[in-house]
Coordinates of C-alpha atoms in Angstrom, one line a residue:
M1160 CA 51.5 37.7 48.5
K1161 CA 54.1 39.9 46.8
K1162 CA 55.1 39.3 43.0
R1163 CA 58.6 38.9 42.6
K1164 CA 60.1 41.5 40.3
Y1165 CA 63.3 39.7 38.6
F1166 CA 63.7 36.7 38.0
R1167 CA 67.1 34.2 37.3
I1168 CA 67.8 32.7 34.0
T1169 CA 71.1 30.5 34.0
F1170 CA 72.4 29.1 30.6
S1171 CA 75.4 27.0 29.5
C1172 CA 78.6 27.6 27.6
S1173 CA 81.9 26.7 27.2
E1174 CA 84.9 27.9 29.2
D1175 CA 85.8 29.9 26.0
E1176 CA 82.6 31.6 25.6
L1177 CA 82.3 32.4 29.4
R1178 CA 85.9 34.2 28.8
A1179 CA 84.5 35.4 25.7
I1180 CA 81.6 37.0 27.5
R1181 CA 83.2 38.4 30.7
Q1182 CA 85.6 39.9 28.2
T1183 CA 83.1 41.7 26.0
A1184 CA 81.0 43.1 28.8
A1185 CA 84.3 44.7 30.2
D1186 CA 85.0 46.0 26.9
C1187 CA 81.8 47.6 27.1
G1188 CA 81.7 48.5 30.6
M1189 CA 79.0 46.1 31.8
S1190 CA 78.5 43.4 34.1
M1191 CA 77.7 40.0 32.5
S1192 CA 74.5 40.4 33.6
M1193 CA 73.7 43.3 32.2
Y1194 CA 75.5 42.8 29.1
C1195 CA 73.6 39.6 28.2
K1196 CA 70.3 41.1 28.9
K1197 CA 71.1 43.9 26.5
V1198 CA 72.0 41.5 24.0
V1199 CA 69.6 38.8 24.4
L1200 CA 67.0 42.3 24.2
G1201 CA 68.3 43.0 21.3
F1202 CA 70.7 45.9 21.8
K1203 CA 74.0 46.3 20.5
P1204 CA 76.4 47.7 23.5
K1205 CA 78.8 50.1 22.5
Y1206 CA 82.4 49.4 23.3
R1207 CA 84.2 51.6 25.9
L1208 CA 87.3 53.7 24.4
S1209 CA 90.3 53.2 26.7
E1210 CA 92.0 56.2 27.9
E1211 CA 94.6 55.7 24.6
D1212 CA 91.6 55.9 22.7
I1213 CA 90.3 58.8 23.8
S1214 CA 93.4 60.8 23.6
M1215 CA 94.0 59.8 20.2
M1216 CA 90.7 61.1 19.2
Q1217 CA 91.0 64.1 21.2
E1218 CA 94.2 65.1 19.1
V1219 CA 92.4 64.2 16.0
R1220 CA 90.0 66.7 17.1
K1221 CA 92.5 69.4 17.1
V1222 CA 93.8 68.3 13.7
K1223 CA 90.6 68.7 12.6
A1224 CA 90.0 72.1 13.8
D1225 CA 93.2 73.2 12.5
L1226 CA 92.5 72.1 8.7
Q1227 CA 89.3 73.2 9.0
R1228 CA 90.9 76.9 10.1
I1229 CA 93.1 76.7 7.0
A1230 CA 90.6 75.6 4.9
N1231 CA 88.6 78.7 6.1
Y1232 CA 92.1 81.0 5.2
F1233 CA 92.0 80.0 1.9
K1234 CA 88.3 79.9 1.1
Y1235 CA 88.5 83.5 0.3
G1236 CA 91.2 83.5 -1.7
N1237 CA 91.9 81.8 -5.2
H1238 CA 93.1 78.1 -4.1
Q1239 CA 90.4 76.4 -5.2
L1240 CA 93.0 72.9 -5.9
L1241 CA 94.2 73.3 -2.3
M1242 CA 90.4 73.5 -0.9
E1243 CA 89.5 70.7 -2.5
E1244 CA 92.2 68.7 -0.9
L1245 CA 91.5 70.1 2.0
A1246 CA 87.9 69.1 1.8
K1247 CA 88.7 65.7 1.4
V1248 CA 90.9 64.9 4.3
I1249 CA 88.2 67.3 6.5
S1250 CA 85.9 65.1 5.1
K1251 CA 87.7 61.7 6.3
L1252 CA 88.7 63.0 9.5
K1253 CA 84.8 63.3 10.3
T1254 CA 84.0 60.2 9.2
T1255 CA 86.5 58.8 11.7
L1256 CA 85.6 60.6 14.1
Y1257 CA 82.0 59.6 14.0
D1258 CA 83.1 56.3 13.4
C1259 CA 84.9 56.0 16.8
N1260 CA 82.1 57.8 18.3
R1261 CA 79.4 54.7 17.3

């Protein structure tokens, strides 16, 4: 006699809860079943980025690279104040990019 590999679990929820689960699962790029399994098992599913979000991140990365090049240019001159301001901007951009990737 074979043992079953998978079992079905059902639970009750309101229409609003169902809508919220369905939307959050779609935002994460998962089926409702997979989303519920992940959450119940303690995982925190990540939201999938939209095409617009991805495009915006690519633009921010380009700006960051440009600012880094400017900072490198001034590194060899005597422009300490400008360097400090650029370092702050680059740090904020890095933080934003890393937060978007989480």
